[in-house]
Coordinates of C-alpha atoms and ligand atoms in Angstrom, one line a residue:
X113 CA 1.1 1.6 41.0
X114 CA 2.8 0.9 37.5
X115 CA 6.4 1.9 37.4
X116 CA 6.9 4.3 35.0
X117 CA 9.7 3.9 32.3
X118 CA 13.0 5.3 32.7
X119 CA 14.0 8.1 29.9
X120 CA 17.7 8.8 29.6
X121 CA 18.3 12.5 30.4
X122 CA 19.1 14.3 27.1
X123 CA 22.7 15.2 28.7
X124 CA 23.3 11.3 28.6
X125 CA 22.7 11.0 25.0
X126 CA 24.5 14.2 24.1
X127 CA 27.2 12.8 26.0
X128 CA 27.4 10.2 24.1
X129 CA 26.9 12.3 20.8
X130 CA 30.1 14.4 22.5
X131 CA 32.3 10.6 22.5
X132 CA 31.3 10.1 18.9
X133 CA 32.4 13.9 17.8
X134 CA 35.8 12.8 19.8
X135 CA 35.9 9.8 17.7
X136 CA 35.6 11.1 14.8
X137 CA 38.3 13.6 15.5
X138 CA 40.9 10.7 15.7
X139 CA 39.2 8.7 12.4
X140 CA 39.9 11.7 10.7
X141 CA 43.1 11.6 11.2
X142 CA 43.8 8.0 10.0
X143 CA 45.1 7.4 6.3
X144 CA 41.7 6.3 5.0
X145 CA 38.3 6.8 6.0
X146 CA 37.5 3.8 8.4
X147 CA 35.0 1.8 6.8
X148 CA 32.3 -0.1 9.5
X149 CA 30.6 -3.8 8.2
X150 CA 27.1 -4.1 10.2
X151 CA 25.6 -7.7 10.2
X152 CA 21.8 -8.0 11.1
X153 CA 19.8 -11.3 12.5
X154 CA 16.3 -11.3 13.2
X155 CA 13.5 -9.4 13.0
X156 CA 13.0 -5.6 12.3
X157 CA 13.3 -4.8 15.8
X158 CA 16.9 -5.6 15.2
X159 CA 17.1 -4.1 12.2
X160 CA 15.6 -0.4 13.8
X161 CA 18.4 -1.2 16.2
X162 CA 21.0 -1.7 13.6
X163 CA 20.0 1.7 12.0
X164 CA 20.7 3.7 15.4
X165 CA 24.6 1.8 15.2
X166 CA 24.9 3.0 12.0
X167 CA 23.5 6.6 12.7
X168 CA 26.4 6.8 15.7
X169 CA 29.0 5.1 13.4
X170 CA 28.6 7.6 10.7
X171 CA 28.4 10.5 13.5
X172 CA 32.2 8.6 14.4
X173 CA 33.4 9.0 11.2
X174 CA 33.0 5.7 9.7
X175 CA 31.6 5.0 6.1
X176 CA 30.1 1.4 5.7
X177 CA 30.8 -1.4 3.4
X178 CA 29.8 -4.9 3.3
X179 CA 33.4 -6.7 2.6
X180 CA 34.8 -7.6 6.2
X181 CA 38.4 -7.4 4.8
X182 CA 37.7 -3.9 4.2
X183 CA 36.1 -3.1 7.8
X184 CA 37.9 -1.4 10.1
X185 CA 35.0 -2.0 12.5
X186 CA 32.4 -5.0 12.3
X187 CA 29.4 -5.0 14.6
X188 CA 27.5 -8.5 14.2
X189 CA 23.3 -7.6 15.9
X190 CA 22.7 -10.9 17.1
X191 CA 19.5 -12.7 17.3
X192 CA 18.6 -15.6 20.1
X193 CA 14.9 -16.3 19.1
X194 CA 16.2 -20.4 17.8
X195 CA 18.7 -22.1 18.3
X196 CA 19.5 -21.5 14.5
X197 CA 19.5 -18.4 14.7
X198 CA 22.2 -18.3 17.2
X199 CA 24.3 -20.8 15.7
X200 CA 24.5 -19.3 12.8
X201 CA 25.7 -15.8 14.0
X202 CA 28.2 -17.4 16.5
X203 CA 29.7 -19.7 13.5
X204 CA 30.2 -16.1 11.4
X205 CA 31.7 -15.0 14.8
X206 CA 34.2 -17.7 15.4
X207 CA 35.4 -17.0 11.6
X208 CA 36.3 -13.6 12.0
X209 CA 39.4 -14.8 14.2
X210 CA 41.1 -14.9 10.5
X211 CA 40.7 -11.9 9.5
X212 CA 41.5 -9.9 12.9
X213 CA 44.8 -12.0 12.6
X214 CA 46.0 -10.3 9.3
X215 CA 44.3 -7.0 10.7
X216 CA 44.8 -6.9 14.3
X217 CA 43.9 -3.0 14.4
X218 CA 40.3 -4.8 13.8
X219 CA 37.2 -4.1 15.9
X220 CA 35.1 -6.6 16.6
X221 CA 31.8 -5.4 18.3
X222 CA 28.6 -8.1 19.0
X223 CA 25.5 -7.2 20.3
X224 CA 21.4 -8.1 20.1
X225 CA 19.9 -10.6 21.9
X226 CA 22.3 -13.4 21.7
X227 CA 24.9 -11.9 24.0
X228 CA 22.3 -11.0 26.6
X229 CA 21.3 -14.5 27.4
X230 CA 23.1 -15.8 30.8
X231 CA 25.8 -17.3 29.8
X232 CA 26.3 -16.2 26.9
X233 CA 28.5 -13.4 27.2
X234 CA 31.1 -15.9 29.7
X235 CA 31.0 -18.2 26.8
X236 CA 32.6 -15.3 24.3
X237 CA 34.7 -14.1 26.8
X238 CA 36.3 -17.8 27.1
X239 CA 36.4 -19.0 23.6
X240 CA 35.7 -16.1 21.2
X241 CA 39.0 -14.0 22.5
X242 CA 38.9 -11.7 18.9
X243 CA 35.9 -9.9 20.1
X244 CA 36.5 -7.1 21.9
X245 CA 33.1 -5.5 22.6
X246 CA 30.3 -7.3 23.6
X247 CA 26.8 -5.3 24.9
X248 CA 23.2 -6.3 25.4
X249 CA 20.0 -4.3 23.3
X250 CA 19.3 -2.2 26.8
X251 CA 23.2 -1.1 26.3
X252 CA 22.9 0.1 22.5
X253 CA 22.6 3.6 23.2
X254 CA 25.9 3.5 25.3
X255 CA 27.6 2.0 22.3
X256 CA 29.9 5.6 21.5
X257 CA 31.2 5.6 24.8
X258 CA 32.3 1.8 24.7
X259 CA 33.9 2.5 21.6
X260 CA 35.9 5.6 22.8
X261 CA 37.0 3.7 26.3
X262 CA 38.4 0.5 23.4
X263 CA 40.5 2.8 21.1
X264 CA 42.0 4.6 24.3
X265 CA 42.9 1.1 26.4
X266 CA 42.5 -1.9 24.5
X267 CA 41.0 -4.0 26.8
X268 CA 37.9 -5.9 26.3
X269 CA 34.5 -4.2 27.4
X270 CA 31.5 -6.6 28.4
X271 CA 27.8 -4.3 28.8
X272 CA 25.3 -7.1 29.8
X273 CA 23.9 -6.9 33.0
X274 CA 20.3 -7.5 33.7
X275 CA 18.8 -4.4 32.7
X276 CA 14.7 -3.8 32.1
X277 CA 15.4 -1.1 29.9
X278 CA 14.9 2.2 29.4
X279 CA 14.1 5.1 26.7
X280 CA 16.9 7.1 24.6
X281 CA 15.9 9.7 22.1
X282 CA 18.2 11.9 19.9
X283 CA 20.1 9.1 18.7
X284 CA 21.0 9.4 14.9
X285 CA 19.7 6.9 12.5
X286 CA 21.2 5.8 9.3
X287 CA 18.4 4.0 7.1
X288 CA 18.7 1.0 4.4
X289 CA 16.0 2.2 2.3
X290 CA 14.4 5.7 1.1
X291 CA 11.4 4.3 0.8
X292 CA 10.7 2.3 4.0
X293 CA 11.6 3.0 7.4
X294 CA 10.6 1.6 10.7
X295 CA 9.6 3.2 13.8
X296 CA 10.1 1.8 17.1
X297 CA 6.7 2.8 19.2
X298 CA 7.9 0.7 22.0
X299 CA 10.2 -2.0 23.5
X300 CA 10.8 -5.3 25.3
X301 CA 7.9 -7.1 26.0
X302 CA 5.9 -8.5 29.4
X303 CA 4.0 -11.6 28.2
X304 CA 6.3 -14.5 28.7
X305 CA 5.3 -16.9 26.7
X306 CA 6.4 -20.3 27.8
X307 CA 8.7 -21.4 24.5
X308 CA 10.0 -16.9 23.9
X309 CA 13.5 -15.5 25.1
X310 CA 12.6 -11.9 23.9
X311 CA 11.1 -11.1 27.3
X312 CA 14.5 -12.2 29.2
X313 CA 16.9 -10.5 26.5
X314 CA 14.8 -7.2 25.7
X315 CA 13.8 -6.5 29.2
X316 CA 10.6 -4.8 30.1
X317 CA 7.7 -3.0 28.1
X318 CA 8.7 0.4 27.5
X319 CA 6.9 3.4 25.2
X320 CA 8.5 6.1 23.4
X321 CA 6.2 9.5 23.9
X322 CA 3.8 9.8 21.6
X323 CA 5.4 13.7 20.3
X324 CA 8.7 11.9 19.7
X325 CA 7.0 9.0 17.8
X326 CA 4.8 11.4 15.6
X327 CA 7.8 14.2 15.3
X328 CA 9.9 10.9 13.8
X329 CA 7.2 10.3 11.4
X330 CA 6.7 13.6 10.2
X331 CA 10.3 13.9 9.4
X332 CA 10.3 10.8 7.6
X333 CA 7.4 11.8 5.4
X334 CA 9.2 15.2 4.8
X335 CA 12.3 12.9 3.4
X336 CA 10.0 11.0 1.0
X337 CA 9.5 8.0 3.0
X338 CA 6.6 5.9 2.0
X339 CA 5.8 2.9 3.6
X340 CA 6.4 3.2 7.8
X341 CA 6.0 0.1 10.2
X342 CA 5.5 0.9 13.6
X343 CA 7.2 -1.5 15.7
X344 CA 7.0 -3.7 19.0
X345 CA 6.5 -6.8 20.3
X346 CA 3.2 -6.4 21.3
X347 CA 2.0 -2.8 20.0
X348 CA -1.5 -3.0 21.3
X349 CA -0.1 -2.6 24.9
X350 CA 1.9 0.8 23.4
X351 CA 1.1 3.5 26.0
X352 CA 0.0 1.6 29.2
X353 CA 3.5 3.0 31.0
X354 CA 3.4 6.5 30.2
X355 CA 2.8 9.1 32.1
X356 CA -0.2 10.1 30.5
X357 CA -1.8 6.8 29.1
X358 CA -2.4 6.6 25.0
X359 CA -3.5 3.2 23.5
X360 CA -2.5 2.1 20.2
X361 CA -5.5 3.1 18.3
X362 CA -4.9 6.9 19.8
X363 CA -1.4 6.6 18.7
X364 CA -2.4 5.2 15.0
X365 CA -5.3 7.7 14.7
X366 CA -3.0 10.5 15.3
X367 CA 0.3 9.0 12.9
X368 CA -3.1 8.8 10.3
X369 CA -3.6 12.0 10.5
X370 CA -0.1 13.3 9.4
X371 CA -0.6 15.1 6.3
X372 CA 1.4 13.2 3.3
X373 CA 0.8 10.2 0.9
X374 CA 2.5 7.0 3.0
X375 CA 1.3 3.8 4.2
X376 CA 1.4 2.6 8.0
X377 CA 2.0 -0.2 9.2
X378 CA 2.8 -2.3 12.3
X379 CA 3.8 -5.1 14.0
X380 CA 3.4 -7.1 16.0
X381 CA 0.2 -7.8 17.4
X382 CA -0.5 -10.1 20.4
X383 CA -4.3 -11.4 19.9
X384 CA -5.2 -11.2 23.7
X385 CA -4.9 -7.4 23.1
X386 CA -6.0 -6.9 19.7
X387 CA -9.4 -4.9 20.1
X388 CA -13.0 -4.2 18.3
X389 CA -11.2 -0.7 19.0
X390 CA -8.2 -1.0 17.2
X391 CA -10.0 -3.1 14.1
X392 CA -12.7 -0.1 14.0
X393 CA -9.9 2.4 14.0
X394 CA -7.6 0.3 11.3
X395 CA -11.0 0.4 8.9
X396 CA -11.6 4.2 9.5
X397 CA -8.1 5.7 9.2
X398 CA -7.2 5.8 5.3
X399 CA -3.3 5.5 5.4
X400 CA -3.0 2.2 7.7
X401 CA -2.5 -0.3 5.0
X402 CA -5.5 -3.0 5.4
X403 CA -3.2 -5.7 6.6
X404 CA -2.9 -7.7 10.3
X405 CA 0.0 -9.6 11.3
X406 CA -1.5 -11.9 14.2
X407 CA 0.4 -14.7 15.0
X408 CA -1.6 -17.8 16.8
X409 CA 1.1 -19.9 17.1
X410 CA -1.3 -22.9 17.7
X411 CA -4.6 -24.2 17.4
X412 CA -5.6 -26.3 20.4
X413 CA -6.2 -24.6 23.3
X414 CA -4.5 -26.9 25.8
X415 CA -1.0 -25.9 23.9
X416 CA -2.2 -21.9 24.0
X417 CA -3.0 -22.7 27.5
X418 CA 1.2 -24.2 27.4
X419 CA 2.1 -21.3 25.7
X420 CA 0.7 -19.2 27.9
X421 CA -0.4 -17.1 25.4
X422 CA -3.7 -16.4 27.6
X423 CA -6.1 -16.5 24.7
X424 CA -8.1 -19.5 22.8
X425 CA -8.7 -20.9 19.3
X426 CA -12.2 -19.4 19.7
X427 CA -11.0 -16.0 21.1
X428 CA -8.9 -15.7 18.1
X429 CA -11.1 -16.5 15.5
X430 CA -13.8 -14.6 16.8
X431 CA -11.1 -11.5 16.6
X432 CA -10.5 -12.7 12.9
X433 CA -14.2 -12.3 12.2
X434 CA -14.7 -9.5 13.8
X435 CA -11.9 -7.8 11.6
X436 CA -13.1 -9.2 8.7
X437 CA -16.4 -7.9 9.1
X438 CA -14.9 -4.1 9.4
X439 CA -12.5 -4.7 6.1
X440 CA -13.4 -7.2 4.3
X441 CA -10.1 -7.4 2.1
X442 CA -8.3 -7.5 5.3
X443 CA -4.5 -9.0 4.5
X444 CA -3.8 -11.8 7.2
X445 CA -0.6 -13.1 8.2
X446 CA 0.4 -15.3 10.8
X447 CA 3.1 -16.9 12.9
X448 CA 2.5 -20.7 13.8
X449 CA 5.1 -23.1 16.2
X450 CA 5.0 -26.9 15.1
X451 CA 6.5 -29.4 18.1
X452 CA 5.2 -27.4 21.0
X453 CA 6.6 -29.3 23.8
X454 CA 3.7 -32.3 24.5
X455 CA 2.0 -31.1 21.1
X456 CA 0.4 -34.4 19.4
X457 CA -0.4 -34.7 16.4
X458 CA -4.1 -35.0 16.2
X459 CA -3.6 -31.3 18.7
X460 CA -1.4 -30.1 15.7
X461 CA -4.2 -30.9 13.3
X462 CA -6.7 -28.1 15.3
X463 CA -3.7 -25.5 13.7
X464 CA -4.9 -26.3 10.4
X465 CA -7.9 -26.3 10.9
X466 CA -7.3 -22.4 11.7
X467 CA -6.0 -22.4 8.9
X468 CA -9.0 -23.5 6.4
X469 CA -11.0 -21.2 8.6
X470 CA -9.4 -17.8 8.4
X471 CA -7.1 -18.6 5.3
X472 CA -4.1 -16.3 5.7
X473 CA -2.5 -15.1 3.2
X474 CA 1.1 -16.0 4.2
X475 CA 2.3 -17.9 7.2
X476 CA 5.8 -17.8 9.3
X477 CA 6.3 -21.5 10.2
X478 CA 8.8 -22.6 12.9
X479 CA 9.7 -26.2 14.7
X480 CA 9.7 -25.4 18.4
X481 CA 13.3 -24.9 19.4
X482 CA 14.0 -25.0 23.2
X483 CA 15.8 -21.6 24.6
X484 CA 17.5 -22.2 27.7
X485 CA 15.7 -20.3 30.9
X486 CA 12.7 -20.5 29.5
X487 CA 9.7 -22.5 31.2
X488 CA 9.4 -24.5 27.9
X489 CA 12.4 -25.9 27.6
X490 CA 11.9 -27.9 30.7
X491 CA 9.2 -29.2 29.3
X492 CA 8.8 -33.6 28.4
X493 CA 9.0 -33.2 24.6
X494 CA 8.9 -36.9 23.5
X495 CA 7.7 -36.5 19.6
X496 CA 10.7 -37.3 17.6
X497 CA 12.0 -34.6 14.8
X498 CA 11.2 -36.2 12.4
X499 CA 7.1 -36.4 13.0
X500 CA 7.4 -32.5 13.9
X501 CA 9.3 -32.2 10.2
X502 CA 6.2 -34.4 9.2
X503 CA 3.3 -31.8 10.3
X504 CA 5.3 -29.0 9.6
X505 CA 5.6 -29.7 5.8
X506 CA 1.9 -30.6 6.0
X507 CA 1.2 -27.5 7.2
X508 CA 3.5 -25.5 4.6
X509 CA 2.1 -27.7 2.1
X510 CA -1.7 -26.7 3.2
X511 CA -0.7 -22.7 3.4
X512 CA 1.0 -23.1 0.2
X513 CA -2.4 -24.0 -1.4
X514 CA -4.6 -21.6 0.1
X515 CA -1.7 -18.8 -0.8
X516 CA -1.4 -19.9 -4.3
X517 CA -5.7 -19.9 -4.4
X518 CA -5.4 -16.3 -2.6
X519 CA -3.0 -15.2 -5.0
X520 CA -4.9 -16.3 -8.1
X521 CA -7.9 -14.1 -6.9
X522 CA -5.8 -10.9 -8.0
X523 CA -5.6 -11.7 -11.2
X524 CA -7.4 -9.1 -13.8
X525 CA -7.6 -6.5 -10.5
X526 CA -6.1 -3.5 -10.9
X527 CA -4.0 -2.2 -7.3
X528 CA -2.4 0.9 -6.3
X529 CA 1.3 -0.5 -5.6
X530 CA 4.3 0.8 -3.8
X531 CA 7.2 0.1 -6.5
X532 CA 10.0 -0.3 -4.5
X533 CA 13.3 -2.0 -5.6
X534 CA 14.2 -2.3 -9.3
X535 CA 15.5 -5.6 -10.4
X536 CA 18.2 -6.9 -12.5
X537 CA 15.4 -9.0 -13.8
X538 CA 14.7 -7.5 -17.9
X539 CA 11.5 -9.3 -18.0
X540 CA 10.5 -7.8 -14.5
X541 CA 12.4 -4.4 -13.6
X542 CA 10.2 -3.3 -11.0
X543 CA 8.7 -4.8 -7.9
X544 CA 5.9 -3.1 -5.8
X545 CA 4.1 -4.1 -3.3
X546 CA -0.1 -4.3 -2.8
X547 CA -1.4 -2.1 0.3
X548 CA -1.4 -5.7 2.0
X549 CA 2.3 -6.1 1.4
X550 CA 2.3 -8.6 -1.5
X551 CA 5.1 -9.0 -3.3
X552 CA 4.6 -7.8 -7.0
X553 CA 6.8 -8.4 -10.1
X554 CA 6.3 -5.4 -12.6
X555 CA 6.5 -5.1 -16.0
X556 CA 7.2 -1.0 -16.8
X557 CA 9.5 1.7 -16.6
X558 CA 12.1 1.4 -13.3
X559 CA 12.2 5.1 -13.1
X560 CA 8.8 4.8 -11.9
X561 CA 10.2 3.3 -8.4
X562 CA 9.3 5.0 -5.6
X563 CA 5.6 5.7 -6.6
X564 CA 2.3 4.9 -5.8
X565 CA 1.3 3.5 -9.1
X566 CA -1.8 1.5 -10.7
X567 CA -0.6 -2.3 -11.5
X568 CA -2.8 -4.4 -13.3
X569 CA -2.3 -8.4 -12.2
X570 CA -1.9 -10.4 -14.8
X571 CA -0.3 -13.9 -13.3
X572 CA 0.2 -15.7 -9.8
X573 CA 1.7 -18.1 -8.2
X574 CA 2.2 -19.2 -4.4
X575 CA 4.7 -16.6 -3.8
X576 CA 4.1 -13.4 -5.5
X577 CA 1.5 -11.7 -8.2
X578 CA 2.9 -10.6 -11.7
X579 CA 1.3 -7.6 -12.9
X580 CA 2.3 -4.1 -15.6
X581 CA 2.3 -0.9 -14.9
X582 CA -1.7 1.1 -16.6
Ligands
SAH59 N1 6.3 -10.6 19.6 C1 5.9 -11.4 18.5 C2 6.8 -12.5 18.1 C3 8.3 -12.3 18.2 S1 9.2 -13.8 17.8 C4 4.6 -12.0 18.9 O1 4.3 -12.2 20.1 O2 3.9 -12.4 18.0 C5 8.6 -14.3 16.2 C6 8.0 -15.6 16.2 O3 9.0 -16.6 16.5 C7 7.0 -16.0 17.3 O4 5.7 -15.5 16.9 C8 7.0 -17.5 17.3 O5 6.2 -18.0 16.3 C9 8.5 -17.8 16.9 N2 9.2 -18.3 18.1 C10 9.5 -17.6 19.2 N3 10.1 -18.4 20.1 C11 10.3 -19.6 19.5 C12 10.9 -20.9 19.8 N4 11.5 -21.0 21.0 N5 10.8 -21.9 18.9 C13 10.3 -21.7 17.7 N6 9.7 -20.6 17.3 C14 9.7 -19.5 18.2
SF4_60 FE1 7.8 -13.6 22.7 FE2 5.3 -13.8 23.4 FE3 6.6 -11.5 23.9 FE4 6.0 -12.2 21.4 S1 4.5 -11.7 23.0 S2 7.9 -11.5 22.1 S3 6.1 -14.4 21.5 S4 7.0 -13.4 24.8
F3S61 FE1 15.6 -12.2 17.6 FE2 15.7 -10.4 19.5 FE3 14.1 -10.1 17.5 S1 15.7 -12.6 19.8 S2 13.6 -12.1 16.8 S3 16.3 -10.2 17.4 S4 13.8 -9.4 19.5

């Protein structure tokens, strides 16, 4: 039998609601209002996460700023998918030390992925002595209570044991935008791919309930939201651990049928689960914007096979026509890993030849970076750097092309845009974005943001369309 997903009892969560409210009773007591600085790495899970700190830190009392002199509190949400990633956060890290000297009142909280890799969190206890709160993505929603036990003793607090996960609902969100919002549908992930840390850091695949998921969305459309990505690792395999099984498609069809004018959204996609079903449903429901994130990573099946990504170059592009057949405009987008451990070069040239095939319309290129504990890592990798940096400017240089060719096909179309964000920009005030998420520079009237509004294209290049408002 599956094991069903542990849900934190509601008296957990309002007991941590019940640490916050004591919080806030001493923050309101101080001679300003504390101010909190929250640092995000990596991808939108993170940054869904990042909004649930915020909705607790506000709950605490805290107001938020972006100047770490100011910041009573910092939280940095760490990311661990490359090494870069990593490095960079635990540089930003190690400079703090400064400022906590001239303010050693200072909290310094770090959490995300990073800090839950084994290791890791010995590592910050040894040479990062500034920070006093350290806790792992299965730990967030215990984050009021580790604040409350920090202000009352002082000593350090580490929350990073192994943990698969679990569900907590009734957490308060504070949101960076007004326009979109993100919706967490599920969590962690079960694939394992060779080269991925998420599964190790993230623990196990768990779904929200499909009322909590659909109340949230509701909400948000009620507050003028207008663009909602529903997010996972791997969405398609959303529902297979609740009690009463939902797939994806069910769960789309039903967020569809919300009454309201918004876009969905979601990501991401893993192509061994992406189904005639979901593409069927994707082309009938109205409101889920006609764009697929699906990354392939690589071309040649005896890397996928490495990967163990458990699908092949065929599989996938037989998917890809299959979609395209059901919505012919379809948006693709893709992530692709150069320097696979073993990958030669004549195997890296079967990834662009995916690409000529389906021609996405953007890519998210990376150079394989080994992440220790993972099967890939331990890998024989003998092509040096530089002939990885070799293929993978070829392969930017062959995506900027077809992008650039893509783009150019707008031009003299007229498309219902998003306007989001208004620009400093005098020649461009407004940016929108097309149904498939392209990025649109706008010439018209900024007050206008926050519409659905009619943009004629009148220029392109490889990174975005130029267009006016009709
Ligand atoms: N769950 C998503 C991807 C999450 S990570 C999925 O399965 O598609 C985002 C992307 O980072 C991956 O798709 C992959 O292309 C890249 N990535 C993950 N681990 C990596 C590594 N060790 N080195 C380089 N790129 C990596
Ligand atoms: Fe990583 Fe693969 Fe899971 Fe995506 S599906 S998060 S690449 S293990
Ligand atoms: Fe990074 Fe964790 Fe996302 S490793 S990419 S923040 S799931």
């Amino acid at each position: 039998m599956e094991k069903k997903t542990a849900v934190i009892p509601q008296s957990e969560v309002e007991r941590q609601l019940a640490f916050c409210d004591r919080i806030a009773e001493r923050t309101a007591q101080w001679e300003q209002t504390p101010l909190a600085a929250v640092i995000t790495y990596g991808c939108q899970q993170n940054e869904a996460d990042s909004e649930r700190l915020r909705g607790y830190l506000a709950r605490m009392g805290y107001g938020f700023t972006e100047d770490l002199e100011q910041a009573r509190l910092i939280l940095i949400n760490t990311c661990a998918i490359r090494e870069h990633a990593e490095q960079r956060a635990l540089g930003n890290v190690g400079a703090l030390v400064h400022g906590k000297r001239r303010h050693p009142e200072q909290l310094i909280c770090l959490c995300g992925c990073m800090v839950q890799q084994p290791g890791m969190a010995e590592k910050i206890r040894q040479s990062y002595r500034h920070v006093d709160l350290v806790f792992g993505p299965q730990a967030l929603w215990r984050f009021p209570e580790m604040v409350w036990e920090r202000l009352r003793s002082r000593g350090r607090t580490f929350q990073v044991e192994d943990d698969p996960g679990s569900i907590a609902e009734g957490i308060p969100v504070v949101r960076q935008d007004g326009i979109k919002a993100w919706v967490s549908i599920m969590y962690g992930c079960n694939n394992f791919c060779s080269y991925c840390i998420v599964p190790y850091v993230r623990g196990r695949e768990r779904s929200r309930k499909p009322e909590d998921i659909l109340a949230e969305i509701r909400e948000l459309v009620k507050d003028g939201y207008r663009d909602i990505t529903l997010l996972g690792q791997n969405v398609n395999s959303y529902g297979k651990d609740l009690a009463e099984p939902m797939d994806f498609a069910a769960l789309l069809e039903a967020a569809n049928a919300i009454p309201g004018d918004f876009l969905l959204r979601f990501m991401t996609s893993h192509p061994k689960d992406a189904t005639h079903r979901l593409f069927e449903t994707m082309a009938r429901c109205e409101k889920v914007a006609p764009v697929l994130h699906l990354p392939f990573q690589a071309g040649n099946d005896r890397i996928l096979k490495a990967m163990n990504r458990r699908h092949t170059r065929e599989e996938y592009l037989a998917k890809i026509r299959d979609l395209k057949s059901l919505i012919p405009d379809i948006v693709l987008t893709s992530d692709i890993i150069v320097g696979f451990p073993g990958e030669t070069t004549e195997e890296f040239e079967d990834t662009l030849k995916v690409l000529e095939e389906v021609r996405f319309d953007a890519l998210f290129t990376f150079i394989f970076s080994p992440r220790a504990g993972t099967p890939a890592a331990r890998m024989e990798d003998p092509m040096p750097r530089s002939e990885k940096l070799a293929n993978f400017n070829r392969l930017t240089a062959l995506q900027d092309r077809i992008s650039e060719e893509k783009h150019a096909a707008y031009v003299g179309k007229t498309v219902r845009c998003l306007l989001d964000l208004t620009s400093e920009d005098g020649a461009w005030p407004l940016t929108g974005r097309t149904p498939g998420n392209r990025l649109v520079r706008i010439q018209g009237d900024a007050a206008a943001a926050g519409q659905f509004r009619n943009v004629k294209i009148t220029g392109a290049n490889k990174w975005s369309l130029f267009g006016e408002l009709t």
